[in-house]
Short mmCIF file of C-alpha atoms and ligand atoms in Angstrom, two decimals:
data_model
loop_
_atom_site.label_atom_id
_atom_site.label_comp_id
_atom_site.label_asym_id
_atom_site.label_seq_id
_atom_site.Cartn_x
_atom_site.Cartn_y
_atom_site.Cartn_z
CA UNK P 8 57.45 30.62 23.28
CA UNK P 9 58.88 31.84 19.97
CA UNK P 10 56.93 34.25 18.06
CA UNK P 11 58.65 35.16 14.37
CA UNK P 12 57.42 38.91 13.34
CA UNK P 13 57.40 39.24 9.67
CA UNK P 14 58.57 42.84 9.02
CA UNK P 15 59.72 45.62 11.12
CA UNK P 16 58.32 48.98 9.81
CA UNK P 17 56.37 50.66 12.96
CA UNK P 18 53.75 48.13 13.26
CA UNK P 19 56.01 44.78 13.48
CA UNK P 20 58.51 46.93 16.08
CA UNK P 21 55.61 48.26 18.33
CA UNK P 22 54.21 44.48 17.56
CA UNK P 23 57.56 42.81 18.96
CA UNK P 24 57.66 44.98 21.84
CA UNK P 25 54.45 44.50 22.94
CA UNK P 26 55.29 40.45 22.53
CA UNK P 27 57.74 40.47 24.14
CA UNK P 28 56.26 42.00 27.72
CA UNK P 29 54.01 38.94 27.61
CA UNK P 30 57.48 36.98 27.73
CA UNK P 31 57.86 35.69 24.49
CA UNK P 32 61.09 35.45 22.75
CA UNK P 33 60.74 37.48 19.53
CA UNK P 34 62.71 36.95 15.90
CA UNK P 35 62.26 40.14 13.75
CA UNK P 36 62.32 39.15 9.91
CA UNK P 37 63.06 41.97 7.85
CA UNK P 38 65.38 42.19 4.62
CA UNK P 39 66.25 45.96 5.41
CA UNK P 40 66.70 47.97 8.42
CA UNK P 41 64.10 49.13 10.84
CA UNK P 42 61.78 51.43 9.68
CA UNK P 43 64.82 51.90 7.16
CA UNK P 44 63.30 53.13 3.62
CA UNK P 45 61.89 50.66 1.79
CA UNK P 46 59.14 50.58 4.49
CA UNK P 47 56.43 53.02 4.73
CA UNK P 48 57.29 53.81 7.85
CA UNK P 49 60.59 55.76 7.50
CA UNK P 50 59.23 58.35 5.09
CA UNK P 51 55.14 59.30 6.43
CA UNK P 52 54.48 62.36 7.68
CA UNK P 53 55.32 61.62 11.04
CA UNK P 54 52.08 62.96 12.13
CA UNK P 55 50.54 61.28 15.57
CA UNK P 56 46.84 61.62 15.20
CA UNK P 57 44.00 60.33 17.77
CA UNK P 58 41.85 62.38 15.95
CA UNK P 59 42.53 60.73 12.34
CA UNK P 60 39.12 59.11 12.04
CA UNK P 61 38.06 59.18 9.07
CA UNK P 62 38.51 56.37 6.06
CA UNK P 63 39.40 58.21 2.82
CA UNK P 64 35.91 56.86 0.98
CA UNK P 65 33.36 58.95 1.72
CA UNK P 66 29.88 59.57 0.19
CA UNK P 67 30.07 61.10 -3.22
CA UNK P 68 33.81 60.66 -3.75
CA UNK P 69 33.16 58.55 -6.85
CA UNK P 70 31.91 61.57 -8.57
CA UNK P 71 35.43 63.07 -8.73
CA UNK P 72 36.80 60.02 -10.36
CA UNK P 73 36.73 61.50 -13.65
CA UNK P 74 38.48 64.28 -12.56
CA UNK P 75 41.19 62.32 -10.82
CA UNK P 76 41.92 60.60 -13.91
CA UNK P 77 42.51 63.86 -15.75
CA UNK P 78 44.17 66.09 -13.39
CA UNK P 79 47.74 65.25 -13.41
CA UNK P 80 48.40 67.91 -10.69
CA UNK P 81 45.61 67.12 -7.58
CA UNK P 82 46.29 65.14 -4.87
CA UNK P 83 45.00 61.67 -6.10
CA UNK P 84 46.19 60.41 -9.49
CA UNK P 85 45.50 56.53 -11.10
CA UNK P 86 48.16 55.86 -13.68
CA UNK P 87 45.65 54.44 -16.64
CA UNK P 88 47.38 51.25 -17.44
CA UNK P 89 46.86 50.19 -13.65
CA UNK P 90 43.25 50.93 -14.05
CA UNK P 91 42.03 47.64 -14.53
CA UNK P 92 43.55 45.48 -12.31
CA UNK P 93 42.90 48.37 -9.85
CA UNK P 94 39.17 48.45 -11.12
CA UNK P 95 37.56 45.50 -8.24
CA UNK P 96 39.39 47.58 -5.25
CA UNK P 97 38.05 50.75 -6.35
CA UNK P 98 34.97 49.52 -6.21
CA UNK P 99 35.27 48.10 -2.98
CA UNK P 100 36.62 51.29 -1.73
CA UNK P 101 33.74 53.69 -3.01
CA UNK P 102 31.17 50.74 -1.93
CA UNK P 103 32.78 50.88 1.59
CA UNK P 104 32.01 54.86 1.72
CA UNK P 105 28.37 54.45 0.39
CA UNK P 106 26.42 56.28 3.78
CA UNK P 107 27.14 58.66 6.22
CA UNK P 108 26.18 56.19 8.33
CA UNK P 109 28.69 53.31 6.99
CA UNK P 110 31.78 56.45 7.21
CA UNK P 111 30.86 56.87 11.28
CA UNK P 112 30.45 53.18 11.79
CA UNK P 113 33.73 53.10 10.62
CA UNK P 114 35.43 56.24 12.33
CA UNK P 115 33.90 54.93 15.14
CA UNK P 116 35.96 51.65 14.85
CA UNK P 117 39.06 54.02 13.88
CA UNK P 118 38.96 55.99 16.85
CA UNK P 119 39.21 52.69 19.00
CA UNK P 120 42.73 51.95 17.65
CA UNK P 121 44.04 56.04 17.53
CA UNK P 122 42.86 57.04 20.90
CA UNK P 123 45.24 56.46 22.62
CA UNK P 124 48.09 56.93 20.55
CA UNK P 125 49.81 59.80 21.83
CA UNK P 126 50.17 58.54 25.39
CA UNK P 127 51.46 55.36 23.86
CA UNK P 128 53.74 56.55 21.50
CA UNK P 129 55.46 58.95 24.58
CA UNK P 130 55.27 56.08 26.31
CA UNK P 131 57.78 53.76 24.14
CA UNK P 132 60.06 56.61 23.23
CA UNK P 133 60.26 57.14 26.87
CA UNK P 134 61.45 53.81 27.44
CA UNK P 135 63.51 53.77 24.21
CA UNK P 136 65.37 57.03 25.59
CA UNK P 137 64.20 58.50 22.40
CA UNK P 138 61.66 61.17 24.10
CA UNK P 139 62.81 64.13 22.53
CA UNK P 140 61.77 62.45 18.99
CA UNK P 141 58.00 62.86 19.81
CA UNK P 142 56.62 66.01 20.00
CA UNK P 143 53.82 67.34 21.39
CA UNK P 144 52.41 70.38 19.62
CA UNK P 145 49.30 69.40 18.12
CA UNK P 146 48.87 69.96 14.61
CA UNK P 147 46.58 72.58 12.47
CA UNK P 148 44.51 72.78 9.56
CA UNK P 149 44.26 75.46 7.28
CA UNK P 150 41.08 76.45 5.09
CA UNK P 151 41.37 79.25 2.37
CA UNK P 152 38.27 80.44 3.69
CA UNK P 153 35.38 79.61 6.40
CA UNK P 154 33.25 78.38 3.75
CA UNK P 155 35.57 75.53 3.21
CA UNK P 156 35.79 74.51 6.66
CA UNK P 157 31.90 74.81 7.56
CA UNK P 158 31.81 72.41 4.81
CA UNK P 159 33.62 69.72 6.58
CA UNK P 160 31.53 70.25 9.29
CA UNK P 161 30.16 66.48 9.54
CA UNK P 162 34.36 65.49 10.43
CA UNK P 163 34.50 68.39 13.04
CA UNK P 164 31.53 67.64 14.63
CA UNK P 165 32.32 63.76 15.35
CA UNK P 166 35.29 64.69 16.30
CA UNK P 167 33.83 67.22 18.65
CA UNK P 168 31.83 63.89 19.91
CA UNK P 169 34.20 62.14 20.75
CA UNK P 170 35.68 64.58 22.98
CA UNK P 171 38.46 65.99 20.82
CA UNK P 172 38.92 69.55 22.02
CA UNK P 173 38.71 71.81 18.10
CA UNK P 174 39.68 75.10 18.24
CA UNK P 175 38.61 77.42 15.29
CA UNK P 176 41.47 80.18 14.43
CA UNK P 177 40.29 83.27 13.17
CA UNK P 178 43.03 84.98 10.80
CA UNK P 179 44.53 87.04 13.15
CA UNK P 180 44.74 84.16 15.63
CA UNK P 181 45.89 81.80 13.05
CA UNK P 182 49.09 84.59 12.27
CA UNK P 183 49.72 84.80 15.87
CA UNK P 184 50.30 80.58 16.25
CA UNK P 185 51.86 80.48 12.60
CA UNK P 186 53.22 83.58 11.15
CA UNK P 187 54.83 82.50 8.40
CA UNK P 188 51.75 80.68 6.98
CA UNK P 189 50.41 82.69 3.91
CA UNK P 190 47.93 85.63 4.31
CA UNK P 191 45.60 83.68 1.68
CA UNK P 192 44.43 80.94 4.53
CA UNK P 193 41.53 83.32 6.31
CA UNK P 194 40.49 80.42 8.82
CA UNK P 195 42.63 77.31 10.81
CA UNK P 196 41.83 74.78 13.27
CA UNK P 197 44.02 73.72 15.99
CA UNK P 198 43.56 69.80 16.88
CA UNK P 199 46.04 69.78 20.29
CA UNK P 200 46.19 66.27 21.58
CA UNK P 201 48.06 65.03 17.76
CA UNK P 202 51.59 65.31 18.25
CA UNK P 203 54.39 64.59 15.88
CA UNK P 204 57.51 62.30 15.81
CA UNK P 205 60.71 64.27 14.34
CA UNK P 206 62.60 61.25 13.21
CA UNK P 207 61.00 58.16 11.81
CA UNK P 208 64.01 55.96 11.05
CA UNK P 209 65.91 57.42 14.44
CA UNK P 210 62.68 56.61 16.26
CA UNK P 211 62.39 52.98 14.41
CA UNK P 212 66.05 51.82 15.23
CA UNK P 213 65.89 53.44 18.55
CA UNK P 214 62.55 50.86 19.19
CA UNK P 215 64.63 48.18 17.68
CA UNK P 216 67.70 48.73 19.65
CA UNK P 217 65.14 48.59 22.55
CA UNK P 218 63.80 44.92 21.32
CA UNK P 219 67.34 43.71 20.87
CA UNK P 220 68.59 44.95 24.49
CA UNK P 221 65.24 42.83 26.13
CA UNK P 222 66.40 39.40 23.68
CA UNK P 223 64.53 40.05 20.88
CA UNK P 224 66.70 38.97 17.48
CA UNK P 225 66.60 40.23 14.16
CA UNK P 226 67.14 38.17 11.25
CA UNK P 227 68.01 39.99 7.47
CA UNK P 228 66.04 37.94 5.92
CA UNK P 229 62.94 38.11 3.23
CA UNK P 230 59.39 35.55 4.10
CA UNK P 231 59.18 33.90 1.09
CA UNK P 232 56.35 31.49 2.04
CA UNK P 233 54.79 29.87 5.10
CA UNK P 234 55.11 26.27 5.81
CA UNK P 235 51.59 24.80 7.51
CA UNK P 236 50.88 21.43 8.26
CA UNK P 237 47.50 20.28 9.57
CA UNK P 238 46.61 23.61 8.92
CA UNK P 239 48.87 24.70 12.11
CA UNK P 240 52.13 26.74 11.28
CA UNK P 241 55.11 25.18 11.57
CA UNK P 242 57.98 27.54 10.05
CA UNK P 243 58.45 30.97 8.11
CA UNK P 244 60.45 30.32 4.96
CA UNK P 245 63.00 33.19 3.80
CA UNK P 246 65.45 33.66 1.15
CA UNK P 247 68.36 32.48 3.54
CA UNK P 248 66.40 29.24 5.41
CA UNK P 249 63.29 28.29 7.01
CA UNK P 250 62.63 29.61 10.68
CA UNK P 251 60.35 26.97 12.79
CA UNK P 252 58.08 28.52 15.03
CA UNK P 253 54.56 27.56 16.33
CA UNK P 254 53.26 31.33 15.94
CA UNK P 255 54.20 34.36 13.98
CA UNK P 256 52.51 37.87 13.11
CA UNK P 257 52.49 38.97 9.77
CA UNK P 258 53.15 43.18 9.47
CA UNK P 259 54.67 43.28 6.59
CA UNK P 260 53.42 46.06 5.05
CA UNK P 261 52.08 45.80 1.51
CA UNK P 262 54.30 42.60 1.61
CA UNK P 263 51.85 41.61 3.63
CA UNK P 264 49.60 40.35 0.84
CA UNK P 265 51.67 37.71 -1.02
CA UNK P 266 51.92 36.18 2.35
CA UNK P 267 48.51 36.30 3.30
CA UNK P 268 47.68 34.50 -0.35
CA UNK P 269 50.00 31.56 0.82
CA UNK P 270 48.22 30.98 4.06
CA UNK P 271 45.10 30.87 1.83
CA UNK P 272 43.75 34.63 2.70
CA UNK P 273 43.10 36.87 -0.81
CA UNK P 274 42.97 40.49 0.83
CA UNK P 275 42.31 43.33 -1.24
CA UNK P 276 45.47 45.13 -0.45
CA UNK P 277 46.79 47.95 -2.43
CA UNK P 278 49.56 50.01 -1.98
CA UNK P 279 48.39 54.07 -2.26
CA UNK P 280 51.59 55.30 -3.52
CA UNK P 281 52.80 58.84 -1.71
CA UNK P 282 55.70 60.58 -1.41
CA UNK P 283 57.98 63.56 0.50
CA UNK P 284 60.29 65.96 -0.28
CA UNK P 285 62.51 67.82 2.61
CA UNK P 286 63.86 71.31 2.63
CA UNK P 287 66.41 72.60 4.68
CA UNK P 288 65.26 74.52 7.54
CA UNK P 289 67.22 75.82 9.87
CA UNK P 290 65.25 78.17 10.75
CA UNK P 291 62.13 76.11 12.19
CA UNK P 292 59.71 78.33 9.70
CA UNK P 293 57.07 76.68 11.41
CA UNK P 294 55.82 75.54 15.35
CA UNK P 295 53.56 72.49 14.43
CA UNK P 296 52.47 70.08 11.80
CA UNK P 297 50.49 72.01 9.27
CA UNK P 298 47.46 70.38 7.04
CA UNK P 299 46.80 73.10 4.09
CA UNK P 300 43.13 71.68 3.22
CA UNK P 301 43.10 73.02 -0.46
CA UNK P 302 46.38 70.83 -1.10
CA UNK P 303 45.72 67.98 1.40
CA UNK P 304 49.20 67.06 2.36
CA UNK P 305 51.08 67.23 5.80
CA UNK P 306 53.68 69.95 6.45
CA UNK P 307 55.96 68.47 9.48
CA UNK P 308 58.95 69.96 10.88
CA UNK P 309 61.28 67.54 11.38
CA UNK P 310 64.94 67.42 12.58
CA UNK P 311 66.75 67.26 8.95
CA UNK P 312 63.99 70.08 7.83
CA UNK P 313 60.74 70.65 6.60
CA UNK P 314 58.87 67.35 5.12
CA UNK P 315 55.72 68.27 2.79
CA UNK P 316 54.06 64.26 2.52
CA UNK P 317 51.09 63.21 0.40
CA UNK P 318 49.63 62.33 -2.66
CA UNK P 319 48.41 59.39 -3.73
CA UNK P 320 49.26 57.37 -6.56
CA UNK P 321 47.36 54.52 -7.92
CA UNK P 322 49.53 52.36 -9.72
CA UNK P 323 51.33 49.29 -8.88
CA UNK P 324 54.02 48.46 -6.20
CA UNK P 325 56.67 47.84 -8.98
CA UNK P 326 55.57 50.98 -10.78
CA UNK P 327 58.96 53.16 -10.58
CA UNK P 328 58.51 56.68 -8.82
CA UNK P 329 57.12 59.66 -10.92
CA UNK P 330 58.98 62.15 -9.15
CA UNK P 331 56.50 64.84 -10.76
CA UNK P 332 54.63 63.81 -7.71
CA UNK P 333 56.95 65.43 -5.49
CA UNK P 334 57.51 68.15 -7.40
CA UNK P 335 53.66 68.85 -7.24
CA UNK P 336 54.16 68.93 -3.25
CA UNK P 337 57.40 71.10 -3.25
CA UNK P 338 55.68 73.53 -5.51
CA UNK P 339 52.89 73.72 -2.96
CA UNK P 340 55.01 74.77 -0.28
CA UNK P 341 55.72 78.69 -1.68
CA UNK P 342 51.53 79.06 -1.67
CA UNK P 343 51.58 78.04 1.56
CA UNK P 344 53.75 79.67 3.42
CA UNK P 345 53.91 84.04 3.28
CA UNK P 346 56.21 85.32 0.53
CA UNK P 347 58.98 86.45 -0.49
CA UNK P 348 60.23 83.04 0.72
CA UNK P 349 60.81 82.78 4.01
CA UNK P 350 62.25 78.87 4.11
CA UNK P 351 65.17 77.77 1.84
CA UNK P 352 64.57 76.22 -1.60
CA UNK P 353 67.18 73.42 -0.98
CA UNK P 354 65.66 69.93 -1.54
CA UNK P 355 67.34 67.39 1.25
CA UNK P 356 65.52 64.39 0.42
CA UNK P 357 62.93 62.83 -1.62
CA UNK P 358 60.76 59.60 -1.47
CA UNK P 359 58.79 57.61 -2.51
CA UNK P 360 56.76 54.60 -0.19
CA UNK P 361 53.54 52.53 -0.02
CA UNK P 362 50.86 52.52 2.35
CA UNK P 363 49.25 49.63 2.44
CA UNK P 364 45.64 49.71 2.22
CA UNK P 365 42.82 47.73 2.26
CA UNK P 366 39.28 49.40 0.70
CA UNK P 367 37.30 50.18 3.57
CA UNK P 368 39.57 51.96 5.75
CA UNK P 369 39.78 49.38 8.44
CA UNK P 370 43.39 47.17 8.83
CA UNK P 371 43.19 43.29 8.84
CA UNK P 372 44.03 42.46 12.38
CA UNK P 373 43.02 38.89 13.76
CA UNK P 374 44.42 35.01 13.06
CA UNK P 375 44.58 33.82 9.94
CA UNK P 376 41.78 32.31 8.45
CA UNK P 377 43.50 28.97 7.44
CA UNK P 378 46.45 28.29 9.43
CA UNK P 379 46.43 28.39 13.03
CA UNK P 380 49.52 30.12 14.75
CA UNK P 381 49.65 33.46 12.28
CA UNK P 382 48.01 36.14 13.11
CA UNK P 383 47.66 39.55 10.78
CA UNK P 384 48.59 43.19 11.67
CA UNK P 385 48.68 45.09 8.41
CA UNK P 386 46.80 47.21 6.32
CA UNK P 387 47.02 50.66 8.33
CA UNK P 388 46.90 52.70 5.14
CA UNK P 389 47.20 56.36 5.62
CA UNK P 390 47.67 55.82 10.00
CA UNK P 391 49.76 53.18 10.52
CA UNK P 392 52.09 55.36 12.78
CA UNK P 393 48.93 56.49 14.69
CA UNK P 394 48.02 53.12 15.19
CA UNK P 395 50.62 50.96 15.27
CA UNK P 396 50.55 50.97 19.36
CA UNK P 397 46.82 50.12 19.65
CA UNK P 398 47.64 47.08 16.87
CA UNK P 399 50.81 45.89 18.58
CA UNK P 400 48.59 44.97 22.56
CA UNK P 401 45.40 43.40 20.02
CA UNK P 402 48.47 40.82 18.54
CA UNK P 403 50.44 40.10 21.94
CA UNK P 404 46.51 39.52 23.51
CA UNK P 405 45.97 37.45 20.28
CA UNK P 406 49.39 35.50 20.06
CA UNK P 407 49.00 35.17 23.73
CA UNK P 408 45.77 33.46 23.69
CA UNK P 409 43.87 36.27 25.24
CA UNK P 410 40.38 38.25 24.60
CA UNK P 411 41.65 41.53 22.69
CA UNK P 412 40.56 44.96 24.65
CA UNK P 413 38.56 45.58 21.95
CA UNK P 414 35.88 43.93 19.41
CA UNK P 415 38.04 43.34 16.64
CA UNK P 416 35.58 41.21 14.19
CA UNK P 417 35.18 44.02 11.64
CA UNK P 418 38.70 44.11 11.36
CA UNK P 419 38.77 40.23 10.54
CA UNK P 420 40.11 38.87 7.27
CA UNK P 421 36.19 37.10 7.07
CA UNK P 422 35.16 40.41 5.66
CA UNK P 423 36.34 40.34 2.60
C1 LIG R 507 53.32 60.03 2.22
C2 LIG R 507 52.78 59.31 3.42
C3 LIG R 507 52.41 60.02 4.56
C4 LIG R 507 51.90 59.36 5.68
N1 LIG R 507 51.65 60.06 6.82
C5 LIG R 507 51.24 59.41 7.95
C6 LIG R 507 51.09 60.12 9.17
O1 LIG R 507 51.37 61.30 9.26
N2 LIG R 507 50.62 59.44 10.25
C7 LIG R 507 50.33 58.10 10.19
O2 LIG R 507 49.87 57.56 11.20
N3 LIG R 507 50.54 57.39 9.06
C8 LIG R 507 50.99 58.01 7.94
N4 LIG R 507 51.22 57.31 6.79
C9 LIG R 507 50.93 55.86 6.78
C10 LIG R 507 52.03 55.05 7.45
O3 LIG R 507 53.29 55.44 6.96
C11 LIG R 507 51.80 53.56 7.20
O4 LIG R 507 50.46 53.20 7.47
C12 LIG R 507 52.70 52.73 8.13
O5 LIG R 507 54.04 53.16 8.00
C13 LIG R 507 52.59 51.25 7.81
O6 LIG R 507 53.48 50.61 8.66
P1 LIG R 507 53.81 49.07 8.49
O7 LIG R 507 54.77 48.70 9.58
O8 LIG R 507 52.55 48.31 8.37
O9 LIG R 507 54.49 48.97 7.04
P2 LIG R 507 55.94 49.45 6.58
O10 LIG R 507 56.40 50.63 7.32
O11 LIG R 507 55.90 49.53 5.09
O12 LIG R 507 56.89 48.25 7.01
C14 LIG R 507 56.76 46.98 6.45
C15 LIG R 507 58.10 46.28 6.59
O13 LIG R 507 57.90 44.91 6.18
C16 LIG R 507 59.02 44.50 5.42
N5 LIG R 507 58.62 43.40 4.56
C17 LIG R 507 57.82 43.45 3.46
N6 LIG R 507 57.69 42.22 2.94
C18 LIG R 507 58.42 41.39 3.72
C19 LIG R 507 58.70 40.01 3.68
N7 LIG R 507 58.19 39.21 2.74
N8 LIG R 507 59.51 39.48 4.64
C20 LIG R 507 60.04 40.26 5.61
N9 LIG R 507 59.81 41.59 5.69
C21 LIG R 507 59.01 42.14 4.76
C22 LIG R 507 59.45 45.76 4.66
O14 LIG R 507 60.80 45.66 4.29
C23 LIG R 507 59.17 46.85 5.67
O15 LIG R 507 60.33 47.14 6.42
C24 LIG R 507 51.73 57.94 5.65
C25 LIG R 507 52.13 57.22 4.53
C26 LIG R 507 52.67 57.89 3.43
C27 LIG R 507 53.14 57.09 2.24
#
């Protein structure tokens, strides 16, 4: 009944958990801390969001690739000498975003693992003790003018479909919930179910501490490669010693590849670089998590200050940080909000992580193709925090030799 979980970012913790209610004994394998921040997970944007349907390729995106290649300052840069090895996931990823119709297939898959994130997420801090860490204020977005957000009318709408309740801020109204955002955003809309977790890595080792109190163990310890006989698993290798176990789940991040390889799966994985910066802010300069659409980034306050997260890098995961990057998103901030400045210029922290992401916005969760006993959870890309719940009960159904809630075969390694 032992199930080894290979990593502990926010999908192997909510993973464990979710193991070990279906009484299996769990073994955490992790060479850093949880959610500590070398994982993804420590330094997102923190943002909760049911409503985060949409995959990133979308019709026409390929046109801006030029563009992207040029502009050092946008949102989206490739780093040239990456381009081609990056070249056959690119095209994946603009293939994947082809049709309308292939974007709300998708979304429509999406929504099954963010709907009910919120309530989960409240849920396990509950139990962790850790409820004050998740809160719920819902989160707006900010357009420069109407135009702009009649434009993205197609995302509003589905959501609107789906039953998410959008309401559109005039300016005046958008002042009155935010009045330190800048006079230059004419139009907002508030998205209330998302809400917002204030401290990642307090909120991972408070979910860990939560594991280890219930049994669950956690080994320092890299996966270096699987051991699989008969094509049936029979022990995790790691830098320190091999760990035998009939069954493991592999949510390792963009670690998550190498491993794959070795139990015979190629997945297009790639890490989309992004970063943070945090400013001091005592002063809580603003109520909610704020998404300025010109700059596409996430504006969270958090408890050590204000985090500005985004941008995404195309590179390599041994590329070292350009901290231009998060530069770019500090510089942001002063357009943003109203001016003179009304939040500190004192940087806190900066970051840089990788969100692991497969082409056609969908994560591989499922068993292995070639070894019996592993099972995958990783791939999230930009909402792995959002869905890290909904993944964890699909692998404890999975490990525990049950039909998943949902139909999960798009999500299947067979797809690629
Ligand atoms: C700038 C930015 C903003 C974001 N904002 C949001 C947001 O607001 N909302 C949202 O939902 N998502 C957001 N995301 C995405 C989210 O952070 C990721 O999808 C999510 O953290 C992935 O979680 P994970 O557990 O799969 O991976 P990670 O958090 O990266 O954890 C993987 C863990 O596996 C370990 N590991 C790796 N290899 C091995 C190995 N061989 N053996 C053992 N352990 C191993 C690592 O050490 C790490 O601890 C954002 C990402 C970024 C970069």
């Amino acid at each position: 009944m032992k199930v080894v979980v290979i990593g502990a970012g926010i999908v192997g913790l909510f993973a464990a958990l979710e193991i070990q209610r279906t009484g299996r004994h769990v073994v955490i394998l992790d060479p850093g801390d949880p959610g500590g921040r070398q994982a993804a997970s420590y330094g997102n944007a923190g943002w909760v969001s049911p409503a985060a349907l949409m995959p990133v390729s979308i019709p026409g995106l390929w046109r801006q690739l030029p563009r992207l290649l040029v502009d050092k300052s946008g949102p989206l840069v490739i780093r040239w000498q990456h381009l081609p090895r990056l070249l056959p996931w690119l095209l994946r990823f603009f293939w994947a975003g082809r049709s309308w119709k292939k974007v709300e297939a998708c979304a429509k898959l999406r929504f099954e693992l963010c709907r009910d994130s919120v309530v989960d997420h409240q849920r396990v801090a509950a139990e962790a003790g850790v409820s004050h860490l998740v809160e719920h204020k819902g989160a707006l977005f900010v357009y420069p003018e109407k135009s702009d957000f009649l434009a993205s009318q197609f995302y509003w709408e589905m959501r609107r479909r789906l039953g998410f309740k959008v309401t559109e801020l005039d300016k005046a109204d958008l002042q009155k919930h935010e009045p330190n955002i800048s006079d230059r955003y004419q139009f907002g809309v508030l998205l209330e179910e998302e809400c917002h977790v204030t401290d990642l890595k307090a909120y991972c080792e408070a979910i860990a501490e939560l594991i280890r109190n219930r049994g669950g163990e956690f080994i320092r310890a890299q996966a270096k490669g699987l051991m699989i006989s008969g094509g049936r698993l029979k022990a995790i290798m790691t830098d320190e010693r091999s760990i035998e176990c009939a069954q493991a789940v592999l949510t390792a991040g963009i670690g998550s590849k190498k491993l794959a390889a070795a139990a015979g799966d190629r997945v297009p994985l790639e890490s989309e670089r992004g970063y943070h910066v945090m400013i001091a802010d005592e002063g809580k300069t603003i109520n909610r998590p704020i998404m300025p659409t010109d700059g596409r980034m996430g504006i969270t306050p958090m408890r050590q200050g204000l985090r500005i997260a985004g941008q995404v890098e195309l590179a390599s995961v041994g590329a070292p940080p350009d901290w231009r990057r998060a530069k770019i998103l500090h510089q942001w901030l002063s357009s943003i909000l109203q001016s003179p400045p009304v939040v500190s210029d004192k940087v806190v922290d900066q970051w840089m992580g990788h969100r692991p992401s497969t082409p056609d916005g969908l994560p591989c969760i499922g068993p292995a193709r070639f070894c019996r006993g592993l099972f995958y959870g990783f791939g999230h890309g930009h909402t792995g925090l959002t869905q890290a719940p909904a993944t964890a009960k699909l692998l404890a159904a999975l490990v525990a030799g049950q039909e998943p809630h949902i139909d999960i075969s798009a999500m299947s390694v067979h797809r690629f």
